[in-house]
Amino acid sequence: GESIAETRSLRVSDVRVFAFAHVSDLRSRRRAKAKEEEAQGTMLPTHRGARGATTAIPRAKGSGNGTTTTPSASNYLRRVFRPRQMDIEYSVWLMMQLCTSPKTAYRHATYHKQTKNQWARDDPAFVAVCCGLQAAAACAFYAAFGTSSAIKLFTTVFWAVGVDFLAVGAVLATAGWTLANRKLKASSPSHAVEQRVEWLYAFDVHCNAFFPLFVLLYVVQYFLCPILLSQTFLGTLLSCLLYAAATCYYFYITFLGYNALPFLQGTETFLLPLVVAVISLPFLVLAGFNPTQKVMGLYFR
């Protein structure tokens, strides 16, 4: 009886995920259609030939032969400056799923592949929301530990968003993308179409993994700073545990992201940093290393 109930619960969860993804896909298509009409600057034709009105739907590159689509970086970046074309609601829902049920969040990648023939998201809303949250958190930390200087405030926000999130994320995404394409691809039959991990998907994986880390190291740490910054064993222990948990969560979600791709094997490689974090944790605590104090000193020395 319990197994039947669990199976039904999983089926209901799958239905919700695909329904939400379908709604998001419809919204994305409507925005793309509206954008095309705006670019043309004219009304859609009321007739075309003898068959009446028709609407041309752009086809993704590679959709005819089954190859992996390479998302257009220019179109992706262009949508960053058009908030009306971004699905903020879906991004918030995805962030909640990444904190509570990360496996459920990655089921949408399969649906995206089936509908748009690409694994990566074509909507920059998730990145935009993360940048906004990073900037807000940086301002909060600066208000608590910084000095009254507009230049230093700008520098803090720039490092939090431009370096910690985007630049470091691009490096980690490139490393994961290179490792996956060169070492982890499963051998495929000679007649099968070769599939590769898209760099933008690797960056999506980083963004997904970063959000729970953001919750732990920017939100939870902010409210625990009075304890974490104290010169006590409890402060050192809690700080090491917090950073270890954030690191483990980051690489666990990274593993789930690459493990969702059916043409990869040996994705357990992305779990190795978890082993390093767990083994080094007691040594760092006994050595009195407090990562919160080090990070705060680096930003606000």
Tab-separated table of C-alpha atoms in Angstrom:
chain	number	residue	atom	x	y	z
A	1	GLY	CA	0.000	0.000	0.000
A	2	GLU	CA	2.842	2.428	0.825
A	3	SER	CA	4.623	1.706	-2.480
A	4	ILE	CA	1.408	2.373	-4.429
A	5	ALA	CA	0.886	5.641	-2.597
A	6	GLU	CA	4.487	6.658	-3.227
A	7	THR	CA	4.157	5.837	-6.927
A	8	ARG	CA	1.008	7.931	-7.167
A	9	SER	CA	2.759	10.799	-5.376
A	10	LEU	CA	5.653	10.692	-7.855
A	11	ARG	CA	3.244	10.646	-10.787
A	12	VAL	CA	1.396	13.676	-9.417
A	13	SER	CA	4.733	15.467	-8.961
A	14	ASP	CA	5.735	14.680	-12.547
A	15	VAL	CA	2.405	15.969	-13.831
A	16	ARG	CA	2.864	19.234	-11.942
A	17	VAL	CA	6.397	19.709	-13.227
A	18	PHE	CA	5.478	19.094	-16.861
A	19	ALA	CA	2.321	21.198	-16.573
A	20	PHE	CA	4.297	24.109	-15.148
A	21	ALA	CA	6.961	23.662	-17.811
A	22	HIS	CA	4.311	23.553	-20.537
A	23	VAL	CA	2.785	26.807	-19.306
A	24	SER	CA	6.234	28.390	-19.216
A	25	ASP	CA	6.913	27.181	-22.752
A	26	LEU	CA	3.641	28.663	-24.005
A	27	ARG	CA	4.476	32.002	-22.411
A	28	SER	CA	7.912	31.942	-23.989
A	29	ARG	CA	6.419	31.248	-27.416
A	30	ARG	CA	3.915	34.070	-27.025
A	31	ARG	CA	6.697	36.491	-26.113
A	32	ALA	CA	8.747	35.356	-29.082
A	33	LYS	CA	5.751	35.824	-31.384
A	34	ALA	CA	5.087	39.289	-30.004
A	35	LYS	CA	8.738	40.154	-30.432
A	36	GLU	CA	8.660	39.006	-34.063
A	37	GLU	CA	5.565	41.100	-34.791
A	38	GLU	CA	7.174	44.120	-33.153
A	39	ALA	CA	10.350	43.678	-35.202
A	40	GLN	CA	8.391	43.441	-38.428
A	41	GLY	CA	6.443	46.560	-37.564
A	42	THR	CA	3.428	45.395	-39.531
A	43	MET	CA	0.280	43.409	-38.965
A	44	LEU	CA	0.336	39.701	-39.629
A	45	PRO	CA	-0.865	38.876	-43.144
A	46	THR	CA	-4.553	38.170	-43.456
A	47	HIS	CA	-4.007	35.899	-46.406
A	48	ARG	CA	-1.257	33.972	-48.093
A	49	GLY	CA	-1.846	32.204	-51.381
A	50	ALA	CA	-4.920	30.081	-51.784
A	51	ARG	CA	-4.633	28.356	-48.419
A	52	GLY	CA	-5.456	31.362	-46.323
A	53	ALA	CA	-3.508	32.862	-43.478
A	54	THR	CA	-0.465	31.069	-42.183
A	55	THR	CA	2.118	31.922	-39.562
A	56	ALA	CA	5.707	30.863	-39.954
A	57	ILE	CA	7.244	29.384	-36.818
A	58	PRO	CA	11.039	29.636	-36.635
A	59	ARG	CA	12.722	26.278	-36.381
A	60	ALA	CA	15.714	25.720	-34.153
A	61	LYS	CA	18.988	24.888	-35.802
A	62	GLY	CA	19.585	21.201	-35.768
A	63	SER	CA	15.994	20.265	-34.990
A	64	GLY	CA	15.648	18.423	-38.255
A	65	ASN	CA	18.550	16.040	-37.796
A	66	GLY	CA	18.405	15.613	-34.070
A	67	THR	CA	21.612	17.426	-33.246
A	68	THR	CA	21.991	19.449	-30.104
A	69	THR	CA	20.970	23.060	-30.584
A	70	THR	CA	23.502	25.750	-29.761
A	71	PRO	CA	21.566	28.621	-28.162
A	72	SER	CA	22.225	32.030	-29.655
A	73	ALA	CA	24.245	34.095	-27.201
A	74	SER	CA	23.109	37.339	-28.836
A	75	ASN	CA	19.415	36.471	-28.463
A	76	TYR	CA	20.000	35.327	-24.898
A	77	LEU	CA	21.752	38.555	-23.919
A	78	ARG	CA	19.210	40.671	-25.791
A	79	ARG	CA	16.405	39.280	-23.638
A	80	VAL	CA	18.230	40.436	-20.493
A	81	PHE	CA	17.293	44.016	-21.385
A	82	ARG	CA	13.659	43.093	-22.105
A	83	PRO	CA	12.100	42.186	-18.750
A	84	ARG	CA	8.674	41.661	-20.318
A	85	GLN	CA	10.073	38.677	-22.217
A	86	MET	CA	11.427	36.987	-19.073
A	87	ASP	CA	9.408	34.501	-17.040
A	88	ILE	CA	10.173	35.622	-13.482
A	89	GLU	CA	7.398	33.496	-11.991
A	90	TYR	CA	8.880	30.277	-13.338
A	91	SER	CA	12.366	31.266	-12.145
A	92	VAL	CA	11.093	31.809	-8.595
A	93	TRP	CA	9.315	28.455	-8.699
A	94	LEU	CA	12.526	26.795	-9.902
A	95	MET	CA	14.513	28.386	-7.079
A	96	MET	CA	12.092	26.986	-4.535
A	97	GLN	CA	12.382	23.528	-6.094
A	98	LEU	CA	16.183	23.676	-6.011
A	99	CYS	CA	16.052	24.208	-2.250
A	100	THR	CA	13.388	21.609	-1.492
A	101	SER	CA	13.455	19.059	-4.340
A	102	PRO	CA	16.391	19.560	-6.736
A	103	LYS	CA	15.666	16.347	-8.650
A	104	THR	CA	12.237	17.690	-9.529
A	105	ALA	CA	13.777	20.910	-10.821
A	106	TYR	CA	15.963	19.033	-13.303
A	107	ARG	CA	13.073	17.126	-14.842
A	108	HIS	CA	12.246	20.259	-16.785
A	109	ALA	CA	15.564	19.982	-18.654
A	110	THR	CA	14.251	16.834	-20.346
A	111	TYR	CA	11.020	18.580	-21.252
A	112	HIS	CA	12.956	21.540	-22.654
A	113	LYS	CA	15.005	19.195	-24.806
A	114	GLN	CA	11.850	17.586	-26.182
A	115	THR	CA	10.134	20.887	-27.024
A	116	LYS	CA	13.012	23.161	-28.106
A	117	ASN	CA	15.732	20.644	-28.934
A	118	GLN	CA	18.215	22.156	-26.502
A	119	TRP	CA	19.077	21.389	-22.903
A	120	ALA	CA	19.866	24.956	-21.865
A	121	ARG	CA	17.299	27.538	-20.882
A	122	ASP	CA	16.690	30.265	-23.454
A	123	ASP	CA	15.272	32.589	-20.797
A	124	PRO	CA	17.811	34.673	-18.808
A	125	ALA	CA	15.279	35.372	-16.059
A	126	PHE	CA	16.976	32.997	-13.585
A	127	VAL	CA	20.343	34.718	-14.058
A	128	ALA	CA	18.750	38.162	-13.780
A	129	VAL	CA	16.972	37.256	-10.525
A	130	CYS	CA	20.183	35.799	-9.073
A	131	CYS	CA	22.093	38.978	-9.964
A	132	GLY	CA	19.422	41.099	-8.280
A	133	LEU	CA	19.499	38.969	-5.134
A	134	GLN	CA	23.300	39.062	-5.094
A	135	ALA	CA	23.296	42.845	-5.361
A	136	ALA	CA	20.702	43.188	-2.574
A	137	ALA	CA	22.657	40.848	-0.295
A	138	ALA	CA	25.891	42.729	-0.980
A	139	CYS	CA	24.190	45.992	-0.024
A	140	ALA	CA	22.888	44.417	3.191
A	141	PHE	CA	26.353	43.172	4.173
A	142	TYR	CA	27.855	46.542	3.318
A	143	ALA	CA	25.291	48.328	5.474
A	144	ALA	CA	26.265	46.092	8.388
A	145	PHE	CA	30.059	45.964	8.002
A	146	GLY	CA	31.110	48.613	5.468
A	147	THR	CA	31.830	52.311	5.675
A	148	SER	CA	29.831	55.159	4.214
A	149	SER	CA	31.487	55.273	0.796
A	150	ALA	CA	29.622	55.032	-2.485
A	151	ILE	CA	32.728	53.799	-4.304
A	152	LYS	CA	33.304	50.971	-1.834
A	153	LEU	CA	29.626	50.053	-2.012
A	154	PHE	CA	29.836	49.836	-5.796
A	155	THR	CA	33.023	47.755	-5.512
A	156	THR	CA	31.356	45.346	-3.094
A	157	VAL	CA	28.337	44.880	-5.353
A	158	PHE	CA	30.574	44.469	-8.390
A	159	TRP	CA	32.640	41.747	-6.710
A	160	ALA	CA	29.562	39.922	-5.437
A	161	VAL	CA	27.736	39.942	-8.781
A	162	GLY	CA	30.428	40.279	-11.423
A	163	VAL	CA	33.147	38.154	-9.847
A	164	ASP	CA	31.678	35.728	-7.296
A	165	PHE	CA	28.609	34.831	-9.336
A	166	LEU	CA	29.294	35.507	-13.023
A	167	ALA	CA	33.069	35.284	-13.485
A	168	VAL	CA	33.719	32.382	-11.097
A	169	GLY	CA	30.567	30.724	-12.431
A	170	ALA	CA	31.829	31.030	-16.001
A	171	VAL	CA	35.124	29.395	-14.992
A	172	LEU	CA	33.365	26.530	-13.176
A	173	ALA	CA	30.894	26.101	-16.038
A	174	THR	CA	33.744	25.954	-18.551
A	175	ALA	CA	35.560	23.362	-16.435
A	176	GLY	CA	32.425	21.200	-16.138
A	177	TRP	CA	31.605	21.639	-19.822
A	178	THR	CA	35.122	20.607	-20.857
A	179	LEU	CA	35.200	17.622	-18.506
A	180	ALA	CA	31.789	16.400	-19.627
A	181	ASN	CA	32.495	16.664	-23.353
A	182	ARG	CA	36.013	15.236	-23.256
A	183	LYS	CA	35.897	12.588	-20.540
A	184	LEU	CA	32.319	11.688	-19.619
A	185	LYS	CA	30.561	11.158	-22.949
A	186	ALA	CA	29.246	7.635	-23.382
A	187	SER	CA	30.194	5.802	-26.567
A	188	SER	CA	27.396	5.940	-29.128
A	189	PRO	CA	26.744	3.811	-32.228
A	190	SER	CA	28.384	4.995	-35.433
A	191	HIS	CA	25.018	5.822	-37.040
A	192	ALA	CA	23.809	7.854	-34.044
A	193	VAL	CA	23.996	11.653	-33.969
A	194	GLU	CA	26.741	12.907	-31.692
A	195	GLN	CA	25.470	14.914	-28.733
A	196	ARG	CA	27.465	17.438	-26.747
A	197	VAL	CA	26.911	19.421	-23.586
A	198	GLU	CA	26.058	23.034	-24.396
A	199	TRP	CA	28.165	25.626	-22.592
A	200	LEU	CA	25.027	27.560	-21.740
A	201	TYR	CA	23.600	24.434	-20.107
A	202	ALA	CA	26.787	24.111	-18.038
A	203	PHE	CA	26.270	27.716	-16.931
A	204	ASP	CA	22.622	26.911	-16.124
A	205	VAL	CA	23.874	24.100	-13.903
A	206	HIS	CA	26.145	26.548	-12.083
A	207	CYS	CA	23.290	29.008	-11.604
A	208	ASN	CA	21.035	26.255	-10.271
A	209	ALA	CA	23.713	25.075	-7.853
A	210	PHE	CA	24.559	28.611	-6.793
A	211	PHE	CA	21.126	29.571	-5.496
A	212	PRO	CA	21.054	27.186	-2.463
A	213	LEU	CA	24.637	28.278	-1.766
A	214	PHE	CA	23.402	31.873	-1.874
A	215	VAL	CA	20.683	31.066	0.664
A	216	LEU	CA	23.217	29.527	3.054
A	217	LEU	CA	26.152	31.912	2.666
A	218	TYR	CA	24.322	35.185	2.039
A	219	VAL	CA	21.036	34.884	3.912
A	220	VAL	CA	21.625	32.421	6.757
A	221	GLN	CA	25.176	33.625	7.352
A	222	TYR	CA	24.017	37.245	7.494
A	223	PHE	CA	21.682	36.573	10.425
A	224	LEU	CA	24.190	34.314	12.181
A	225	CYS	CA	27.102	36.737	11.869
A	226	PRO	CA	27.055	37.784	15.551
A	227	ILE	CA	27.749	34.144	16.486
A	228	LEU	CA	29.954	33.235	13.527
A	229	LEU	CA	32.267	36.219	14.024
A	230	SER	CA	32.749	35.598	17.733
A	231	GLN	CA	36.164	34.400	18.902
A	232	THR	CA	34.734	31.146	20.239
A	233	PHE	CA	34.878	27.467	19.329
A	234	LEU	CA	31.127	27.511	18.653
A	235	GLY	CA	31.510	30.300	16.107
A	236	THR	CA	34.311	28.450	14.321
A	237	LEU	CA	32.375	25.165	14.325
A	238	LEU	CA	29.162	26.699	12.985
A	239	SER	CA	31.040	28.670	10.321
A	240	CYS	CA	32.877	25.572	9.058
A	241	LEU	CA	29.660	23.547	9.051
A	242	LEU	CA	27.835	26.265	7.130
A	243	TYR	CA	30.489	26.549	4.435
A	244	ALA	CA	30.838	22.766	4.180
A	245	ALA	CA	27.078	22.376	3.758
A	246	ALA	CA	26.999	25.078	1.066
A	247	THR	CA	29.901	23.459	-0.797
A	248	CYS	CA	28.329	19.997	-0.633
A	249	TYR	CA	24.955	21.299	-1.804
A	250	TYR	CA	26.565	23.165	-4.699
A	251	PHE	CA	28.390	20.152	-6.077
A	252	TYR	CA	25.463	17.810	-5.403
A	253	ILE	CA	23.168	19.931	-7.569
A	254	THR	CA	25.973	20.190	-10.130
A	255	PHE	CA	26.078	16.400	-10.198
A	256	LEU	CA	22.306	16.232	-10.688
A	257	GLY	CA	22.554	18.649	-13.599
A	258	TYR	CA	25.070	16.590	-15.552
A	259	ASN	CA	23.512	13.311	-14.460
A	260	ALA	CA	20.257	14.416	-16.132
A	261	LEU	CA	21.954	14.178	-19.547
A	262	PRO	CA	21.461	10.617	-20.869
A	263	PHE	CA	24.585	10.647	-23.059
A	264	LEU	CA	26.997	11.173	-20.125
A	265	GLN	CA	28.500	8.516	-17.904
A	266	GLY	CA	30.620	8.655	-14.777
A	267	THR	CA	28.998	11.883	-13.620
A	268	GLU	CA	29.797	10.824	-10.036
A	269	THR	CA	33.087	12.653	-10.682
A	270	PHE	CA	31.295	15.873	-9.768
A	271	LEU	CA	30.730	14.484	-6.257
A	272	LEU	CA	34.449	14.292	-5.427
A	273	PRO	CA	34.537	17.816	-3.892
A	274	LEU	CA	31.960	16.594	-1.355
A	275	VAL	CA	34.431	13.975	-0.131
A	276	VAL	CA	37.161	16.606	0.156
A	277	ALA	CA	34.855	18.958	2.094
A	278	VAL	CA	33.760	16.260	4.546
A	279	ILE	CA	37.308	14.988	5.167
A	280	SER	CA	38.803	18.460	5.647
A	281	LEU	CA	35.999	19.700	7.938
A	282	PRO	CA	37.279	18.322	11.283
A	283	PHE	CA	40.855	19.429	10.540
A	284	LEU	CA	39.719	22.988	9.794
A	285	VAL	CA	37.677	23.118	12.996
A	286	LEU	CA	40.535	21.822	15.124
A	287	ALA	CA	42.877	24.321	13.473
A	288	GLY	CA	40.544	27.162	14.457
A	289	PHE	CA	39.901	28.236	10.871
A	290	ASN	CA	36.818	30.463	10.676
A	291	PRO	CA	35.795	31.020	7.011
A	292	THR	CA	33.283	33.716	7.940
A	293	GLN	CA	35.972	35.848	9.531
A	294	LYS	CA	38.245	35.337	6.520
A	295	VAL	CA	35.557	36.305	4.008
A	296	MET	CA	34.392	39.344	5.977
A	297	GLY	CA	37.996	40.462	6.350
A	298	LEU	CA	38.544	40.067	2.617
A	299	TYR	CA	35.524	42.193	1.713
A	300	PHE	CA	35.550	44.787	4.483
A	301	ARG	CA	39.121	45.056	5.716
